Coordinates of C-alpha atoms in Angstrom, one line a residue:
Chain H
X1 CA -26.3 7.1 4.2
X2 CA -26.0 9.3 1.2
X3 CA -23.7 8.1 -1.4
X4 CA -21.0 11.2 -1.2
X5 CA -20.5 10.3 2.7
X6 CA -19.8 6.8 2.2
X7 CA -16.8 7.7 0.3
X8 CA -15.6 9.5 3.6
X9 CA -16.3 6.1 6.0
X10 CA -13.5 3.5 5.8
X11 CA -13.4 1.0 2.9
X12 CA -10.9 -1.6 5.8
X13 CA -11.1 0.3 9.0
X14 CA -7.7 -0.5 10.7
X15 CA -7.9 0.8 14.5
X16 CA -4.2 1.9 14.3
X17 CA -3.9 4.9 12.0
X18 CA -7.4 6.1 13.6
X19 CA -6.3 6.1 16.8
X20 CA -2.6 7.7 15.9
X21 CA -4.7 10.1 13.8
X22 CA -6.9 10.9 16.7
X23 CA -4.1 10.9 19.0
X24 CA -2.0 13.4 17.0
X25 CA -4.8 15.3 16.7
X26 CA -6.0 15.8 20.5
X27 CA -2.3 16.4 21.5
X28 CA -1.6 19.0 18.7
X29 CA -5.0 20.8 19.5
X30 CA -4.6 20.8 23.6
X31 CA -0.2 21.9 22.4
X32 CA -1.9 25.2 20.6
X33 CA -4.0 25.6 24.0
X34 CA -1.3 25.0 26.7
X35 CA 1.0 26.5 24.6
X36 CA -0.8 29.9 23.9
X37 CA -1.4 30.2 28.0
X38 CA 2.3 30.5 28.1
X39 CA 2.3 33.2 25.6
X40 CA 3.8 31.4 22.8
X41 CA 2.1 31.5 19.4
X42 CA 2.2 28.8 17.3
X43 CA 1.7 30.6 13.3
X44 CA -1.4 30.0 11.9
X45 CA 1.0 28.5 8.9
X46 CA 2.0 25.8 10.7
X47 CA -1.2 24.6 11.8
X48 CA -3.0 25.0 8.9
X49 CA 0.2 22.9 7.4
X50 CA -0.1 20.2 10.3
X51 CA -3.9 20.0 10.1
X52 CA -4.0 19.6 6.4
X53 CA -1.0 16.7 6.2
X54 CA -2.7 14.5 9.0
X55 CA -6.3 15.0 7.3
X56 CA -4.4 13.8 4.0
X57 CA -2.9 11.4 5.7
X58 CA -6.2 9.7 7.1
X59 CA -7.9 10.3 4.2
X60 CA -5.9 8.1 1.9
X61 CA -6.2 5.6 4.2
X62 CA -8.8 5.4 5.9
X63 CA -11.8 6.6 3.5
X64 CA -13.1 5.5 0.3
X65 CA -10.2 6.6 -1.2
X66 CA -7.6 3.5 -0.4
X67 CA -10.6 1.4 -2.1
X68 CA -10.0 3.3 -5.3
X69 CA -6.0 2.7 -4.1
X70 CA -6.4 -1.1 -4.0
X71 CA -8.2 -1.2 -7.5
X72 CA -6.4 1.8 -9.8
X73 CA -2.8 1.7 -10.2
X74 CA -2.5 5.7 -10.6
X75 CA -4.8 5.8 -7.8
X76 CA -2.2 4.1 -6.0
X77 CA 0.2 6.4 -7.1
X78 CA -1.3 9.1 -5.5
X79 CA -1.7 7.5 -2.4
X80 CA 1.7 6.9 -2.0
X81 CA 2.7 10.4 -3.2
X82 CA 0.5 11.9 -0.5
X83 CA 1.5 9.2 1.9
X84 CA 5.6 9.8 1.1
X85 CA 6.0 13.1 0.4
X86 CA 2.7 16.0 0.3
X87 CA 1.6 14.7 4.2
X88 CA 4.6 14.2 5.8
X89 CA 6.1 17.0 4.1
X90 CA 3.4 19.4 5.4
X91 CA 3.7 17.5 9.2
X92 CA 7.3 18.1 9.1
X93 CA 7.3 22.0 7.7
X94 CA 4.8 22.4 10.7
X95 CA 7.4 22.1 13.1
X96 CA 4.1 19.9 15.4
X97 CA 7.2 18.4 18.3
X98 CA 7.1 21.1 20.8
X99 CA 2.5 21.6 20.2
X100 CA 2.3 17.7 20.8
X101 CA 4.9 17.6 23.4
X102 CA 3.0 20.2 25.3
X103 CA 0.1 18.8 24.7
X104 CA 0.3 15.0 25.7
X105 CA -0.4 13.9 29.2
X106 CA 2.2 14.8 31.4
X107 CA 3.2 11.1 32.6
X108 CA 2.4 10.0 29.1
X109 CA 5.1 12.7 28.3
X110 CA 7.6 12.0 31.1
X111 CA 7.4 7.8 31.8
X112 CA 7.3 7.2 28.1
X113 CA 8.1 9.4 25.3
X114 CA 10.8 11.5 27.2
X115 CA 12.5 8.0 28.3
X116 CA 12.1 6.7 24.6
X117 CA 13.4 10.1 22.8
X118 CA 16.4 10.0 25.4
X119 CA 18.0 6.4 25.2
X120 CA 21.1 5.9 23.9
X121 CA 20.1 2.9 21.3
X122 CA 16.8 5.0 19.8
X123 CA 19.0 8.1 19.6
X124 CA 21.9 6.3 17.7
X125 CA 19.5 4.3 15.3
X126 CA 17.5 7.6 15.1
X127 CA 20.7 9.3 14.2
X128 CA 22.1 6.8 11.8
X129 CA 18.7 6.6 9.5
X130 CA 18.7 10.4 9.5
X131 CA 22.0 11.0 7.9
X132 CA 21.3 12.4 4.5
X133 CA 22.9 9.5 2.7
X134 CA 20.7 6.7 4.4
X135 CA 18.0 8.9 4.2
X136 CA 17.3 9.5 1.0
X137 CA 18.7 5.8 0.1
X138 CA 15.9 4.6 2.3
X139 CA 13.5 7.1 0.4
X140 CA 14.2 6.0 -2.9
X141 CA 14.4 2.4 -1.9
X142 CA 11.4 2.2 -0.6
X143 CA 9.5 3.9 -3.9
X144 CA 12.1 1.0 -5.4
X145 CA 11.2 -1.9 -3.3
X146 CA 7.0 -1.8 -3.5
X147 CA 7.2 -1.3 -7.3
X148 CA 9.2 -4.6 -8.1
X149 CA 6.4 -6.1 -10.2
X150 CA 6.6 -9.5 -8.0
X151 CA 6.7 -7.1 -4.2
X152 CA 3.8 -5.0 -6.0
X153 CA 1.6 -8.5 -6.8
X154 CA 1.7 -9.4 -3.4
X155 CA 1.6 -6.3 -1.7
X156 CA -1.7 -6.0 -2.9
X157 CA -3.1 -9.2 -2.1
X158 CA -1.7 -9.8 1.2
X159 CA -3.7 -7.6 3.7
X160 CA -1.4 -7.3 6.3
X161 CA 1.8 -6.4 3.8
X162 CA -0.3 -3.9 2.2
X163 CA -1.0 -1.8 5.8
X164 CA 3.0 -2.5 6.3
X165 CA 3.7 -1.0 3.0
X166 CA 1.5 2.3 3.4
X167 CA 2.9 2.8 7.1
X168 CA 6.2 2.0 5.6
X169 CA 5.4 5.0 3.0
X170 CA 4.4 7.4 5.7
X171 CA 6.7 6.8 8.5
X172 CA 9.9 7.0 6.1
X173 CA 8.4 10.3 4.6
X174 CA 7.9 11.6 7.9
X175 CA 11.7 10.8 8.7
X176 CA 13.4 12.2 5.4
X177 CA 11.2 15.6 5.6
X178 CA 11.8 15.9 8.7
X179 CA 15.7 15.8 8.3
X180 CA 15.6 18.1 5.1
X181 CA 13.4 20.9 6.3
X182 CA 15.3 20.9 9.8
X183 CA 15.0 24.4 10.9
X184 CA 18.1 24.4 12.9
X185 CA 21.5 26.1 11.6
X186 CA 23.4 22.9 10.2
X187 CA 26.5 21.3 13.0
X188 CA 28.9 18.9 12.1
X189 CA 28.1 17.4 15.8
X190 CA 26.1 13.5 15.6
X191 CA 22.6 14.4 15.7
X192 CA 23.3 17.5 14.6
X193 CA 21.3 19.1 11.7
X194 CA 22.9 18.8 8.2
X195 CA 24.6 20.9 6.0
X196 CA 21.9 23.2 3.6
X197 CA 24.3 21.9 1.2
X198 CA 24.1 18.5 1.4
X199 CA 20.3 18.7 1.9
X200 CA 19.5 20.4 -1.2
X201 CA 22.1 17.4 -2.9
X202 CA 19.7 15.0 -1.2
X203 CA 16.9 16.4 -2.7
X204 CA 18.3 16.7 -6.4
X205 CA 19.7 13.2 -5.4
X206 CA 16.3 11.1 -4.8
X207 CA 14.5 13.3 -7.7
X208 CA 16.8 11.3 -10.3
X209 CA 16.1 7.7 -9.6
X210 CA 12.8 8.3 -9.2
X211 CA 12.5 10.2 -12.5
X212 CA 14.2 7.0 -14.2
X213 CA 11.5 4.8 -12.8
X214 CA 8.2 6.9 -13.0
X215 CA 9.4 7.2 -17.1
X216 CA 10.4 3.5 -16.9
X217 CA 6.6 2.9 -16.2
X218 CA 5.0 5.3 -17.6
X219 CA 6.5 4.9 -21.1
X220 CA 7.0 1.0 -21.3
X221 CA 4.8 -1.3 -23.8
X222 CA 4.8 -4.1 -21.2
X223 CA 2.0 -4.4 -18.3
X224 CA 4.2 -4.7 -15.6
X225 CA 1.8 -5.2 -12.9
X226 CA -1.4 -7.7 -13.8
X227 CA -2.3 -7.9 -10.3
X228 CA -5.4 -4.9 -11.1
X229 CA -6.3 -6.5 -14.3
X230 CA -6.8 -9.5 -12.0
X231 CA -8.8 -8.1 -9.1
X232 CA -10.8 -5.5 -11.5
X233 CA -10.3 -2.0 -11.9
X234 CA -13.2 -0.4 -11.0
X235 CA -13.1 2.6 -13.0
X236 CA -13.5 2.0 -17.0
X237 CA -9.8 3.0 -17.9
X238 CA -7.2 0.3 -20.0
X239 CA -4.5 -1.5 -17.6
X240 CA -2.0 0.5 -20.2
X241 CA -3.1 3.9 -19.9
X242 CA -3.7 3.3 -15.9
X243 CA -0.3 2.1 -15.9
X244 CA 1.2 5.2 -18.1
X245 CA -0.7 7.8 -15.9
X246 CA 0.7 6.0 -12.9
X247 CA 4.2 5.9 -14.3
X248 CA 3.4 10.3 -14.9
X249 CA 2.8 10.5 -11.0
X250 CA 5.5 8.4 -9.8
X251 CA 7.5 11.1 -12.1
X252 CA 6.6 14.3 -12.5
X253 CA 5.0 15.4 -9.0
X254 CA 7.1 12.9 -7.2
X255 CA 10.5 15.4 -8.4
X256 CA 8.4 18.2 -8.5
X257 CA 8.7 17.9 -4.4
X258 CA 12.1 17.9 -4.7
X259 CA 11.9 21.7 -6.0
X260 CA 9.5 22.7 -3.5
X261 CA 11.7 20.8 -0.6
X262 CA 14.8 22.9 -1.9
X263 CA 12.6 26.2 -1.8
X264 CA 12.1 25.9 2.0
X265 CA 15.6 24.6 2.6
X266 CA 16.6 28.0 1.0
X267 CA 14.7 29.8 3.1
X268 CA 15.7 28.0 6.1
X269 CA 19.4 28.7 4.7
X270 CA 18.7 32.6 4.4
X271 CA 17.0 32.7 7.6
X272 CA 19.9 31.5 9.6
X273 CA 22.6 33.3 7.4
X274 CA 20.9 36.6 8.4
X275 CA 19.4 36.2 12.1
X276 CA 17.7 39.9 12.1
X277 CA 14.7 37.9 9.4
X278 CA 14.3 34.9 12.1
X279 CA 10.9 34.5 12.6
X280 CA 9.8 34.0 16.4
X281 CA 8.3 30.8 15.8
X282 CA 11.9 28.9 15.2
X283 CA 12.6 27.7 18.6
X284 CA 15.5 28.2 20.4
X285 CA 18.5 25.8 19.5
X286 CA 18.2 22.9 22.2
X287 CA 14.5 23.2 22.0
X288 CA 14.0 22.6 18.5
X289 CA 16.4 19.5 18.7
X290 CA 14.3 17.7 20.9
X291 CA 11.5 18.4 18.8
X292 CA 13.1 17.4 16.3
X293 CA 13.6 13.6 17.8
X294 CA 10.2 13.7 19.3
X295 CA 8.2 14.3 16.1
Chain G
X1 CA 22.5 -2.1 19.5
X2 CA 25.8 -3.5 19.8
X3 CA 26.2 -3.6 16.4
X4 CA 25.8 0.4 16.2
X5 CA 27.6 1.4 18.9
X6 CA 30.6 -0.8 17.5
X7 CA 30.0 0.8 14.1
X8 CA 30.1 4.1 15.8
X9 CA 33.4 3.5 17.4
X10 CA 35.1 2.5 14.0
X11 CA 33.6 5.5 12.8
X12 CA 35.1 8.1 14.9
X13 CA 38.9 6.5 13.3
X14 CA 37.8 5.8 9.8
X15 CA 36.6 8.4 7.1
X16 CA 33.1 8.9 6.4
X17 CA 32.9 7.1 3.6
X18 CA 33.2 3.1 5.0
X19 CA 30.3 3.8 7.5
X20 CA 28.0 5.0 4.2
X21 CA 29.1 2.1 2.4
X22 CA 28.5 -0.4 5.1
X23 CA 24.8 0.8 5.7
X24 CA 24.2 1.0 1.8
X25 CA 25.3 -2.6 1.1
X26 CA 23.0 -3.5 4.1
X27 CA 19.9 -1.7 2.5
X28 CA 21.0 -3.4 -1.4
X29 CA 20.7 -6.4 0.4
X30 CA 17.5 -6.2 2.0
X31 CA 16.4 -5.1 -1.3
X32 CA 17.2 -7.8 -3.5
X33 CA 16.4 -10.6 -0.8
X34 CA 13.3 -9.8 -1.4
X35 CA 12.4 -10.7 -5.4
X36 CA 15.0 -13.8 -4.4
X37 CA 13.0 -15.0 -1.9
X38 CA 10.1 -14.6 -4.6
X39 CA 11.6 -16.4 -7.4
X40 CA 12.7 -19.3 -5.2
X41 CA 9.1 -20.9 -5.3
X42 CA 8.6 -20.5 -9.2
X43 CA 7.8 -23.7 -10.3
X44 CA 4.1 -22.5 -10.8
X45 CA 2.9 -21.2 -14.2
X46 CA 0.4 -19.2 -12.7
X47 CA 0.6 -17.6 -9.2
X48 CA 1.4 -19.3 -5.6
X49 CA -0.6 -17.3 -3.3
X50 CA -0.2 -19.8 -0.1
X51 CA -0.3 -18.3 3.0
X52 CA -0.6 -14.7 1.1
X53 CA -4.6 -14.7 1.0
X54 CA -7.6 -15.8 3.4
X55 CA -9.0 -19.7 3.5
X56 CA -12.1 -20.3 1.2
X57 CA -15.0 -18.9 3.1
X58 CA -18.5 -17.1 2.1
X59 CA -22.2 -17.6 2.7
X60 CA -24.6 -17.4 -1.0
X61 CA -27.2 -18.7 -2.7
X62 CA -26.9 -22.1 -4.7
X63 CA -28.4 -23.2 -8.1
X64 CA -31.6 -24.6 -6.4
X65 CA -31.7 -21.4 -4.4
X66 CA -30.3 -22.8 -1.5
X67 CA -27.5 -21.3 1.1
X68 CA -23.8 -22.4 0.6
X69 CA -21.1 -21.8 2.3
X70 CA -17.2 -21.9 1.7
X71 CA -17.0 -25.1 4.3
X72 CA -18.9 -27.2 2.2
X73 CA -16.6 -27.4 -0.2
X74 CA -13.4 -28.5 2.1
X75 CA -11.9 -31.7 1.0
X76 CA -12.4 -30.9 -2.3
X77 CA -10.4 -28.8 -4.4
X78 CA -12.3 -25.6 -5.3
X79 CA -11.7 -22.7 -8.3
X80 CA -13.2 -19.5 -7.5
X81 CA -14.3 -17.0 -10.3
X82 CA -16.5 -14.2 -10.8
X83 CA -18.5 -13.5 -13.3
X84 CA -21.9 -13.1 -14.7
X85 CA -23.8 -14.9 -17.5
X86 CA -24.7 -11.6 -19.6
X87 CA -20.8 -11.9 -20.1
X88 CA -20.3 -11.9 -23.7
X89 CA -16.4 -12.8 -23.8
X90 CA -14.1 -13.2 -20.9
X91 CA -16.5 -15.5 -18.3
X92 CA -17.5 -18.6 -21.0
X93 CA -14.4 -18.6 -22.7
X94 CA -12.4 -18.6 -18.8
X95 CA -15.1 -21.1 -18.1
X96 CA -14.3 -22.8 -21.5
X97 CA -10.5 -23.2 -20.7
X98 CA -11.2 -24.6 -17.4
X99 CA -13.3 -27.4 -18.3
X100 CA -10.8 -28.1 -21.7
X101 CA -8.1 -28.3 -18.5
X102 CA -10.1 -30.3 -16.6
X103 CA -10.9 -32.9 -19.2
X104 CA -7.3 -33.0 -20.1
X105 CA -6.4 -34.2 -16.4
X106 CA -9.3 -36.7 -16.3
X107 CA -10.4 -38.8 -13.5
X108 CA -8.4 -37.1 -11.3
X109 CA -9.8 -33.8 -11.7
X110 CA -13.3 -35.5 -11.0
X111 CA -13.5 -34.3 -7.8
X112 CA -13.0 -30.7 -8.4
X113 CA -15.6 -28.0 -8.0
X114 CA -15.4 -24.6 -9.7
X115 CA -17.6 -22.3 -8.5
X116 CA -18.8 -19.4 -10.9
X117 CA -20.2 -16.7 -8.5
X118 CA -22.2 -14.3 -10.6
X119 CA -22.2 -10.8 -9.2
X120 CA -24.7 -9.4 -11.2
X121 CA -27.4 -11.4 -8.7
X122 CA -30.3 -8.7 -10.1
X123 CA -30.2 -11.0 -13.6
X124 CA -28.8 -14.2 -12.4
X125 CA -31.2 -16.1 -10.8
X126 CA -30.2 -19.6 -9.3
X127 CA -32.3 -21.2 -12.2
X128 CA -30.1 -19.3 -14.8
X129 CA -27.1 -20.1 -13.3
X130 CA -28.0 -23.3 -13.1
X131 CA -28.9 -23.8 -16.8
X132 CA -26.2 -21.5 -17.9
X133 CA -23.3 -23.3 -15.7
X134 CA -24.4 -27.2 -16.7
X135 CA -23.9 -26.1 -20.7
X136 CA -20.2 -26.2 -19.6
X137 CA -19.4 -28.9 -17.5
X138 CA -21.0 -30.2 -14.1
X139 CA -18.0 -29.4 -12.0
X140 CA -19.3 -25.7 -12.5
X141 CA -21.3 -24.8 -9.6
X142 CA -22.7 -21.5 -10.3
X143 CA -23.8 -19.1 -6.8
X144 CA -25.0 -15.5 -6.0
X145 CA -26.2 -13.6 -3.4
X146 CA -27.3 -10.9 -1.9
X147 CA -25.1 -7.7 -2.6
X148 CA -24.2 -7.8 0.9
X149 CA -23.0 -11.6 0.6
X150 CA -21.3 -10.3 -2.9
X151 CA -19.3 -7.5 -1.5
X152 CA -17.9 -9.8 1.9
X153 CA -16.8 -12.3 -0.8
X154 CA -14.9 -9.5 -3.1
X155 CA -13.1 -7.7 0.2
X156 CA -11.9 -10.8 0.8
X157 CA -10.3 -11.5 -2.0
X158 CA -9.3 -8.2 -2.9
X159 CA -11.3 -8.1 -6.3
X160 CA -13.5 -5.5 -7.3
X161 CA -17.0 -5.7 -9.9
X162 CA -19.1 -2.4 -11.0
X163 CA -21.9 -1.7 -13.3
X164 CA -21.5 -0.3 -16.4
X165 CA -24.1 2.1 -17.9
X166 CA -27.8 0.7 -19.0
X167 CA -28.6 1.3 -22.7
X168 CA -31.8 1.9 -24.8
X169 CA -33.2 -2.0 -23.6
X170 CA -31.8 -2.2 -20.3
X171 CA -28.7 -4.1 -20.8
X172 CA -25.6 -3.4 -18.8
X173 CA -22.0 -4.7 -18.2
X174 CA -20.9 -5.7 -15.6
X175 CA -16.9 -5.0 -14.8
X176 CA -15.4 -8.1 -12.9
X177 CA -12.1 -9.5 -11.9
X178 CA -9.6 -11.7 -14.0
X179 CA -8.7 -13.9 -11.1
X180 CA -9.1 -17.6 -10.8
X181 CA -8.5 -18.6 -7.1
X182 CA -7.2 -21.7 -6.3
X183 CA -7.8 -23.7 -2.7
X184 CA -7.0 -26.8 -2.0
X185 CA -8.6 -29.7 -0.1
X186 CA -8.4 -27.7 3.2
X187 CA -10.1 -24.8 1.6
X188 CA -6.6 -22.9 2.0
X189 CA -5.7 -20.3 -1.0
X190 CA -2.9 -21.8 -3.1
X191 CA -3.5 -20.1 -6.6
X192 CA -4.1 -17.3 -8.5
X193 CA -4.6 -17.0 -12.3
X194 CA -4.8 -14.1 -14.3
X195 CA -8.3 -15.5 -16.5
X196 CA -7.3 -13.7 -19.9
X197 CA -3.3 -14.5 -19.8
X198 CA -3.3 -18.0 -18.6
X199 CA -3.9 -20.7 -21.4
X200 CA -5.3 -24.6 -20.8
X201 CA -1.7 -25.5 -20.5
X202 CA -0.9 -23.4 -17.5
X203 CA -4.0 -23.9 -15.9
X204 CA -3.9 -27.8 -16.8
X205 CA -0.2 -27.7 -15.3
X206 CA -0.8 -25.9 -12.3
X207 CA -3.8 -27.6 -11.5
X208 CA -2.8 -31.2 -12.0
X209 CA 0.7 -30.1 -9.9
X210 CA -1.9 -29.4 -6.9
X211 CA -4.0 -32.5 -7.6
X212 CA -0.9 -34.5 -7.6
X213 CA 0.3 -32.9 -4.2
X214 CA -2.9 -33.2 -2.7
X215 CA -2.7 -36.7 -3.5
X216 CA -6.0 -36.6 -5.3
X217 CA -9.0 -34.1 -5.6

């Protein structure tokens, strides 16, 4: 095998995000098909959106890539910035519920994920983490939580910590983009999608703490986390200037997402203020909420 | 469930704000349980790794060339370190402080084995290891192997080596972790030590703690 391709096969192949990956995949691919029978286009926007968040998404864990992840604090960075925020942002501004919905098997569709999107508990614990306040507390505690020197040191030594971390990353990303870029117009109802208001203070609202602590890194004299200088970096760079670079990314692109989030949410804003510039593609009211449980 | 549905209910009477507050005390909690939990087992100067990394286990190449593995070495406690002898400062003066800690426990670090694993196998031959390992102490047992062998060993522990560029006569680093990893008698991992913070006290300390627990080496 060439050198370049290795860097493409798994460094710890864990069966789980393939198969989700793969899954995701085959049921967004065979949505577009069923779908388009119908008569209903799904933008080439979205997909390319949806197709290029999952790829990220497998590729930083499931190439060569995490291996750099494991060895390179900025490295790590990244992971978790494409992991937290660039993937799941692009899954969620893709809209992928009703493709994926339409393209599972039926009875996997009606015995298990209908059932499961419907009950009463997941709805209300669904509900409850999506409120802007608990969302974006759970965003920016999680950034918080795995960057605790002592959480960090063991995070990366303890192998099945470290695949609870990264899902961790991804799942709650997936949550708090998909309750900012909701595309339905905001009711007060429970359930309901929020206020463009409160979603753009969300936004400016997990861009501060997480400004504080990308500079806190990026700018102290102190190594704060030994555990890379302890299992070798493998690229020739200092553990100061790895952990400065790191501290730049937990920073500066980390807000910078922020922006871009509050860009679509103004869109979204427009778009529903003024119904002649809806797009087709925004699904009709009830349809859209159920996508937006199921995805 | 109960719990929510409850909360719910209070919710539709009280304002907004208690609910918010409830589930925000809840996360601050999780949050800080978690360094707590941490700091509750810090009587170590170096790093407790129990139960947080794999038992001692590995197939290489001994000093008389022959195949070892990590079993051979239960009922003994065991340091793990990589290295190579090339090394021109980190690996003999780790090597140095852990025979200076050693000595300073005495008889009852006799028993202990520390095994150097050079992954730079393409200059280390058994024989050099062998010579290079017994002008520190005989406790040092110094292995290699095949890259193969090498790079089953460092997944497992998490720790990365590389090559560094040749120059003009051939000679090369070779990048390698800092980590010292501690097992004890039943080959479980109990330690870690950063090789180029900790001094002979904390390695002396921590290691004659686990001796004394283990009741012997």
């Amino acid at each position: 095998m060439p050198a370049w391709l290795t860097f493409f096969a798994p460094y710890e192949f864990a069966p789980t995000v393939a198969l989700v990956c793969a899954l995701a995949l085959i049921f967004f691919v065979s949505g577009l098909v069923r779908l388009r029978a119908q008569g209903e286009l799904v933008g080439s926007g979205r997909s390319i959106a949806w197709f290029v968040g999952l790829a990220l998404i497998y590729g930083a864990l499931q190439t060569h890539f995490d291996y750099w992840s494991q060895h390179i604090f900025f490295v790590h960075r990244v992971q978790h910035l494409l992991l937290h925020h660039v993937a799941p942002f692009l899954i969620a501004l893709s809209l992928p519920g009703r493709p994926l919905m339409a393209g599972m098997p039926r009875a996997l569709r009606e015995r298990v994920v209908l059932p499961i999107v419907r009950n009463r508990a997941v709805r209300g614990v669904y509900n409850a983490v999506q409120m802007p306040s608990i969302a974006a507390f759970l965003f920016v505690g999680l950034i918080y939580l795995w960057l605790i020197p002592a959480v960090h040191f063991y995070a990366m030594l303890n192998v099945p910590l470290y695949h609870a971390m990264n899902w961790g990353m991804a799942l709650d990303g997936l949550l708090f983009w998909i309750m900012v870029l909701d595309p339905r117009p905001p009711s007060g109802e429970r359930g309901g999608a929020p206020g463009y208001v409160r979603r753009l203070g969300v936004l400016a609202a997990v861009m501060f703490p997480q400004i504080i602590l990308g500079a806190y890194i990026g700018l102290t004299g102190r190594e704060l986390y030994p555990v890379y200088a302890v299992c070798g970096r493998i690229w020739p760079v200092s553990a100061m200037t790895d952990q400065h670079l790191g501290g730049f990314i937990t920073w500066i692109p980390a807000a910078m997402m922020s922006a871009i989030g509050g860009v679509v949410v103004l869109r979204r804003w427009m778009r529903n203020e003024n119904p002649a510039h809806e797009e087709a593609h925004v699904p009709p009211q009830n349809e859209s909420r159920r996508l937006q449980t199921t995805a | 469930m109960f719990r929510l549905r409850m909360n719910r209910d209070v919710c539709r009477q009280r304002p907004d704000g208690s609910r918010r507050a409830k589930a925000f005390g809840l996360c601050l909690l999780l949050i800080l349980a978690v360094p707590g939990g941490a700091a509750a087992a810090a009587q170590w100067r170096t790093n407790s790794i129990r139960g947080v990394m794999p038992n001692l286990e590995f197939t290489l190449v001994g000093e008389r060339g022959n195949p070892v593995h990590g079993h051979d070495y239960r009922g003994r406690t065991t340091l793990l370190y990589f290295g190579y002898t090339h090394c021109p400062d980190v690996c003999p003066l780790t090597l140095a402080k852990i025979t200076q800690a050693m000595k300073d426990i005495g008889q009852t670090a006799d028993g202990v084995r520390v095994l150097f694993v050079s992954v730079d196998p393409a200059r280390d031959s058994p024989q050099k290891l062998a010579a290079y390992t017994s002008a520190f102490d005989p406790r040092i047992v110094g292995l290699t192997g095949t890259r193969a062998q090498l790079d089953a060993l460092t997944k497992r522990y998490r720790v990365a080596y590389r090559y560094g560029k040749k120059d003009d006569e051939g000679n090369y680093p070779v990048y390698h972790s800092a980590g010292i990893f501690v097992f004890d008698r039943q080959g479980r991992a109990r330690l870690l030590m950063n090789a180029k913070k900790a001094s002979v006290a904390d390695i002396r300390h921590d290691l004659g703690q686990l001796l004394r627990m283990e009741g012997g080496p």
